[in-house]
Amino acid sequence: MEGAGSGDGVKPRTATWLDKHRPMYDRATRHPFIRSIRDGAVDFASFKRWLAQDYIFVKEFVPFVASVLLNSCRQSDDTSDMEIILGGVASLSDELSWFKTEASRWDVELTGVSPLKANIEYCRFLESFSSAEIDYTVAITTFWAIETVYQDSFSFCIQSGSKTPKELLGTCQRWGSDEFKQYCQSLQKIVDRCLEKAPIDVVEKAEEAFVRVLEHEFDFWNMSSSEH
């Protein structure tokens, strides 16, 4: 049995998940830490903690995205997937440079920083995708979910009426931009296409991965807000 998709008039699977798991999704994308940025009430110590911890996360994110790229080469039925994912890989070098520059600006020491518990668990989750046996559909779903939560979270901070501190506007615009949103939508189209053709057990694993991303993102924001 294959997963239902948009080809038969049914709502795309990702849209169904976003509706089904809306409370969890909103917890991840409208977390008090994100709201504090939007409201101009953020504790800059929390932002600095996020900056250092997210730098560690992105370094672990690089091999994860590389594994998704490799899986697309092996398993995808559409060569354009590789080009889209490769764009994400290429942007990560610039992203790491951005973190270093931003850390210097905020006097945040990146060398020797230890990952906190939520970060360790999230990175361990990413490492679980290093196996060649991981289904491409599950991997690309996870990639899309991670990127989408960040895009939605930070775009919230630059919407009309926001009071985001000017010092953080660059950060929010980096992930909240329309350009990044379009990239996330490109990933979403790949995910829906894969889910439409996937057997039900793979669809279930992909949904489980989607939910786990939401849980990890929520915990990551919590970690940024308090040193745990």
mmCIF file of C-alpha atoms in Angstrom:
data_model
loop_
_atom_site.group_PDB
_atom_site.id
_atom_site.type_symbol
_atom_site.label_atom_id
_atom_site.label_comp_id
_atom_site.label_asym_id
_atom_site.label_seq_id
_atom_site.Cartn_x
_atom_site.Cartn_y
_atom_site.Cartn_z
ATOM 1 C CA MET A 1 0.000 0.000 0.000
ATOM 2 C CA GLU A 2 1.365 3.419 -0.905
ATOM 3 C CA GLY A 3 0.914 6.677 0.948
ATOM 4 C CA ALA A 4 -1.894 8.930 -0.242
ATOM 5 C CA GLY A 5 -0.735 12.056 -2.012
ATOM 6 C CA SER A 6 -1.949 15.068 -3.908
ATOM 7 C CA GLY A 7 -2.258 13.239 -7.202
ATOM 8 C CA ASP A 8 -5.680 11.824 -6.305
ATOM 9 C CA GLY A 9 -7.090 15.061 -4.948
ATOM 10 C CA VAL A 10 -6.041 14.340 -1.377
ATOM 11 C CA LYS A 11 -4.224 17.044 0.593
ATOM 12 C CA PRO A 12 -0.420 16.593 0.383
ATOM 13 C CA ARG A 13 0.927 14.473 3.207
ATOM 14 C CA THR A 14 3.071 17.230 4.717
ATOM 15 C CA ALA A 15 0.064 19.560 4.907
ATOM 16 C CA THR A 16 -1.889 16.806 6.647
ATOM 17 C CA TRP A 17 0.910 16.358 9.182
ATOM 18 C CA LEU A 18 1.132 20.093 9.817
ATOM 19 C CA ASP A 19 -2.591 20.095 10.619
ATOM 20 C CA LYS A 20 -2.465 16.893 12.643
ATOM 21 C CA HIS A 21 0.517 17.966 14.736
ATOM 22 C CA ARG A 22 -0.313 21.690 14.824
ATOM 23 C CA PRO A 23 0.022 22.055 18.634
ATOM 24 C CA MET A 24 3.503 20.504 18.540
ATOM 25 C CA TYR A 25 4.471 22.529 15.484
ATOM 26 C CA ASP A 26 3.348 25.757 17.138
ATOM 27 C CA ARG A 27 5.288 24.838 20.298
ATOM 28 C CA ALA A 28 8.407 24.545 18.153
ATOM 29 C CA THR A 29 7.920 27.634 15.981
ATOM 30 C CA ARG A 30 6.301 29.970 18.543
ATOM 31 C CA HIS A 31 8.388 29.000 21.544
ATOM 32 C CA PRO A 32 8.702 31.632 24.322
ATOM 33 C CA PHE A 33 12.344 32.136 23.294
ATOM 34 C CA ILE A 34 11.243 33.037 19.754
ATOM 35 C CA ARG A 35 8.396 35.180 21.072
ATOM 36 C CA SER A 36 10.829 37.021 23.338
ATOM 37 C CA ILE A 37 12.910 37.941 20.292
ATOM 38 C CA ARG A 38 9.837 39.139 18.400
ATOM 39 C CA ASP A 39 8.614 41.118 21.425
ATOM 40 C CA GLY A 40 12.000 42.748 22.020
ATOM 41 C CA ALA A 41 12.268 41.173 25.462
ATOM 42 C CA VAL A 42 14.907 38.531 24.770
ATOM 43 C CA ASP A 43 17.644 37.972 27.322
ATOM 44 C CA PHE A 44 20.828 38.453 25.313
ATOM 45 C CA ALA A 45 22.550 35.848 27.499
ATOM 46 C CA SER A 46 20.035 33.340 26.141
ATOM 47 C CA PHE A 47 20.745 34.457 22.596
ATOM 48 C CA LYS A 48 24.474 34.008 23.150
ATOM 49 C CA ARG A 49 23.857 30.532 24.514
ATOM 50 C CA TRP A 50 21.777 29.706 21.438
ATOM 51 C CA LEU A 51 24.530 31.078 19.184
ATOM 52 C CA ALA A 52 27.239 28.855 20.670
ATOM 53 C CA GLN A 53 25.050 25.758 20.828
ATOM 54 C CA ASP A 54 23.683 26.187 17.318
ATOM 55 C CA TYR A 55 27.218 26.486 15.966
ATOM 56 C CA ILE A 56 27.904 23.041 17.427
ATOM 57 C CA PHE A 57 24.653 21.763 15.942
ATOM 58 C CA VAL A 58 25.409 23.096 12.456
ATOM 59 C CA LYS A 59 28.782 21.339 12.467
ATOM 60 C CA GLU A 60 26.882 18.083 13.060
ATOM 61 C CA PHE A 61 24.243 19.125 10.541
ATOM 62 C CA VAL A 62 26.848 19.162 7.745
ATOM 63 C CA PRO A 63 27.430 15.372 7.676
ATOM 64 C CA PHE A 64 23.679 14.840 8.072
ATOM 65 C CA VAL A 65 22.878 16.894 4.963
ATOM 66 C CA ALA A 66 25.743 15.185 3.144
ATOM 67 C CA SER A 67 24.133 11.829 3.972
ATOM 68 C CA VAL A 68 20.790 13.068 2.624
ATOM 69 C CA LEU A 69 22.567 14.119 -0.557
ATOM 70 C CA LEU A 70 24.198 10.711 -0.871
ATOM 71 C CA ASN A 71 20.847 9.012 -0.329
ATOM 72 C CA SER A 72 19.269 11.147 -3.028
ATOM 73 C CA CYS A 73 21.959 10.018 -5.471
ATOM 74 C CA ARG A 74 21.291 6.379 -4.598
ATOM 75 C CA GLN A 75 17.528 6.305 -4.161
ATOM 76 C CA SER A 76 15.816 9.329 -5.732
ATOM 77 C CA ASP A 77 13.959 8.957 -9.020
ATOM 78 C CA ASP A 78 14.434 12.653 -9.834
ATOM 79 C CA THR A 79 17.896 14.110 -10.489
ATOM 80 C CA SER A 80 16.707 17.619 -9.603
ATOM 81 C CA ASP A 81 16.578 16.512 -5.945
ATOM 82 C CA MET A 82 20.355 16.323 -5.895
ATOM 83 C CA GLU A 83 20.683 19.881 -7.205
ATOM 84 C CA ILE A 84 18.300 21.258 -4.583
ATOM 85 C CA ILE A 85 19.959 19.419 -1.699
ATOM 86 C CA LEU A 86 23.405 20.371 -2.996
ATOM 87 C CA GLY A 87 22.357 23.996 -2.662
ATOM 88 C CA GLY A 88 21.768 23.346 1.026
ATOM 89 C CA VAL A 89 25.164 21.711 1.411
ATOM 90 C CA ALA A 90 26.875 24.656 -0.283
ATOM 91 C CA SER A 91 25.166 27.182 1.995
ATOM 92 C CA LEU A 92 26.468 25.501 5.144
ATOM 93 C CA SER A 93 30.028 26.731 4.612
ATOM 94 C CA ASP A 94 28.739 30.297 4.568
ATOM 95 C CA GLU A 95 26.572 29.517 7.585
ATOM 96 C CA LEU A 96 29.518 28.333 9.669
ATOM 97 C CA SER A 97 31.439 31.473 8.710
ATOM 98 C CA TRP A 98 28.441 33.558 9.741
ATOM 99 C CA PHE A 99 28.377 31.910 13.169
ATOM 100 C CA LYS A 100 32.066 32.656 13.690
ATOM 101 C CA THR A 101 31.618 36.293 12.692
ATOM 102 C CA GLU A 102 28.517 36.683 14.833
ATOM 103 C CA ALA A 103 30.178 35.011 17.811
ATOM 104 C CA SER A 104 33.084 37.438 17.551
ATOM 105 C CA ARG A 105 30.648 40.351 17.471
ATOM 106 C CA TRP A 106 28.919 39.090 20.614
ATOM 107 C CA ASP A 107 32.154 38.057 22.399
ATOM 108 C CA VAL A 108 31.030 34.431 22.404
ATOM 109 C CA GLU A 109 33.848 31.898 22.609
ATOM 110 C CA LEU A 110 33.174 28.962 20.282
ATOM 111 C CA THR A 111 36.364 27.016 20.909
ATOM 112 C CA GLY A 112 35.960 24.495 23.667
ATOM 113 C CA VAL A 113 32.221 25.056 24.125
ATOM 114 C CA SER A 114 30.546 21.845 25.269
ATOM 115 C CA PRO A 115 27.175 20.819 23.871
ATOM 116 C CA LEU A 116 24.344 20.871 26.379
ATOM 117 C CA LYS A 117 22.004 17.915 26.918
ATOM 118 C CA ALA A 118 19.307 18.887 24.389
ATOM 119 C CA ASN A 119 21.979 19.576 21.786
ATOM 120 C CA ILE A 120 23.693 16.241 22.403
ATOM 121 C CA GLU A 121 20.395 14.406 21.970
ATOM 122 C CA TYR A 122 19.517 16.312 18.793
ATOM 123 C CA CYS A 123 22.952 15.648 17.287
ATOM 124 C CA ARG A 124 22.642 11.978 18.226
ATOM 125 C CA PHE A 125 19.346 11.914 16.326
ATOM 126 C CA LEU A 126 21.106 13.343 13.251
ATOM 127 C CA GLU A 127 23.871 10.766 13.554
ATOM 128 C CA SER A 128 21.271 7.998 13.308
ATOM 129 C CA PHE A 129 20.851 8.919 9.634
ATOM 130 C CA SER A 130 24.451 8.106 8.716
ATOM 131 C CA SER A 131 23.587 4.516 7.797
ATOM 132 C CA ALA A 132 23.240 3.743 4.094
ATOM 133 C CA GLU A 133 20.163 1.713 5.001
ATOM 134 C CA ILE A 134 18.147 4.801 5.961
ATOM 135 C CA ASP A 135 15.295 5.360 3.538
ATOM 136 C CA TYR A 136 15.669 8.519 1.455
ATOM 137 C CA THR A 137 12.049 9.497 2.109
ATOM 138 C CA VAL A 138 12.629 9.520 5.872
ATOM 139 C CA ALA A 139 15.909 11.426 5.519
ATOM 140 C CA ILE A 140 14.553 14.143 3.220
ATOM 141 C CA THR A 141 11.502 14.525 5.463
ATOM 142 C CA THR A 142 13.782 15.150 8.423
ATOM 143 C CA PHE A 143 15.838 17.686 6.471
ATOM 144 C CA TRP A 144 12.711 19.553 5.374
ATOM 145 C CA ALA A 145 11.291 19.593 8.906
ATOM 146 C CA ILE A 146 14.467 21.012 10.465
ATOM 147 C CA GLU A 147 14.789 23.775 7.896
ATOM 148 C CA THR A 148 11.083 24.628 7.973
ATOM 149 C CA VAL A 149 10.929 25.042 11.744
ATOM 150 C CA TYR A 150 13.818 27.510 11.604
ATOM 151 C CA GLN A 151 12.343 29.426 8.698
ATOM 152 C CA ASP A 152 8.914 29.691 10.297
ATOM 153 C CA SER A 153 10.347 30.609 13.698
ATOM 154 C CA PHE A 154 12.590 33.416 12.522
ATOM 155 C CA SER A 155 10.171 34.766 9.918
ATOM 156 C CA PHE A 156 7.761 35.297 12.835
ATOM 157 C CA CYS A 157 10.344 37.685 14.292
ATOM 158 C CA ILE A 158 10.392 39.953 11.237
ATOM 159 C CA GLN A 159 6.675 40.065 10.501
ATOM 160 C CA SER A 160 4.767 43.327 10.695
ATOM 161 C CA GLY A 161 4.418 44.524 14.274
ATOM 162 C CA SER A 162 7.474 42.734 15.589
ATOM 163 C CA LYS A 163 9.786 44.517 18.019
ATOM 164 C CA THR A 164 12.855 42.415 17.353
ATOM 165 C CA PRO A 165 15.996 44.185 18.642
ATOM 166 C CA LYS A 166 18.011 45.698 15.819
ATOM 167 C CA GLU A 167 21.026 43.639 16.956
ATOM 168 C CA LEU A 168 19.121 40.448 16.075
ATOM 169 C CA LEU A 169 17.484 41.506 12.826
ATOM 170 C CA GLY A 170 20.324 40.061 10.746
ATOM 171 C CA THR A 171 19.940 36.698 12.450
ATOM 172 C CA CYS A 172 16.182 36.651 11.939
ATOM 173 C CA GLN A 173 16.421 37.782 8.328
ATOM 174 C CA ARG A 174 18.976 35.076 7.597
ATOM 175 C CA TRP A 175 16.508 32.251 8.287
ATOM 176 C CA GLY A 176 13.261 34.176 7.992
ATOM 177 C CA SER A 177 13.831 35.430 4.452
ATOM 178 C CA ASP A 178 11.534 34.711 1.516
ATOM 179 C CA GLU A 179 14.502 33.137 -0.261
ATOM 180 C CA PHE A 180 14.954 30.578 2.499
ATOM 181 C CA LYS A 181 11.197 30.018 2.582
ATOM 182 C CA GLN A 182 11.264 29.163 -1.120
ATOM 183 C CA TYR A 183 14.068 26.691 -0.473
ATOM 184 C CA CYS A 184 12.019 25.030 2.271
ATOM 185 C CA GLN A 185 9.061 24.829 -0.096
ATOM 186 C CA SER A 186 11.290 23.142 -2.686
ATOM 187 C CA LEU A 187 12.231 20.549 -0.074
ATOM 188 C CA GLN A 188 8.574 20.133 0.854
ATOM 189 C CA LYS A 189 7.667 19.332 -2.746
ATOM 190 C CA ILE A 190 10.347 16.636 -2.806
ATOM 191 C CA VAL A 191 9.017 15.195 0.451
ATOM 192 C CA ASP A 192 5.426 15.091 -0.787
ATOM 193 C CA ARG A 193 6.474 13.437 -4.027
ATOM 194 C CA CYS A 194 8.444 10.788 -2.147
ATOM 195 C CA LEU A 195 5.654 10.182 0.361
ATOM 196 C CA GLU A 196 3.126 9.791 -2.423
ATOM 197 C CA LYS A 197 5.086 6.817 -3.754
ATOM 198 C CA ALA A 198 6.302 5.377 -0.455
ATOM 199 C CA PRO A 199 4.922 2.228 1.194
ATOM 200 C CA ILE A 200 2.897 2.881 4.323
ATOM 201 C CA ASP A 201 5.622 1.701 6.716
ATOM 202 C CA VAL A 202 8.031 4.274 5.274
ATOM 203 C CA VAL A 203 5.359 6.981 5.506
ATOM 204 C CA GLU A 204 4.901 6.116 9.177
ATOM 205 C CA LYS A 205 8.652 6.297 9.820
ATOM 206 C CA ALA A 206 8.799 9.659 8.055
ATOM 207 C CA GLU A 207 5.957 11.018 10.180
ATOM 208 C CA GLU A 208 7.697 9.765 13.303
ATOM 209 C CA ALA A 209 10.874 11.582 12.220
ATOM 210 C CA PHE A 210 8.856 14.764 11.602
ATOM 211 C CA VAL A 211 7.424 14.601 15.121
ATOM 212 C CA ARG A 212 10.849 13.934 16.623
ATOM 213 C CA VAL A 213 12.234 17.032 14.916
ATOM 214 C CA LEU A 214 9.462 19.115 16.495
ATOM 215 C CA GLU A 215 10.316 17.660 19.905
ATOM 216 C CA HIS A 216 14.040 18.288 19.476
ATOM 217 C CA GLU A 217 13.486 21.841 18.251
ATOM 218 C CA PHE A 218 11.297 22.627 21.255
ATOM 219 C CA ASP A 219 13.942 21.218 23.589
ATOM 220 C CA PHE A 220 16.655 23.197 21.787
ATOM 221 C CA TRP A 221 14.799 26.476 22.349
ATOM 222 C CA ASN A 222 14.272 25.477 25.998
ATOM 223 C CA MET A 223 17.990 24.846 26.321
ATOM 224 C CA SER A 224 18.727 28.272 24.857
ATOM 225 C CA SER A 225 16.417 29.898 27.383
ATOM 226 C CA SER A 226 17.964 28.149 30.389
ATOM 227 C CA GLU A 227 21.344 26.495 30.811
ATOM 228 C CA HIS A 228 20.362 22.809 30.880
#
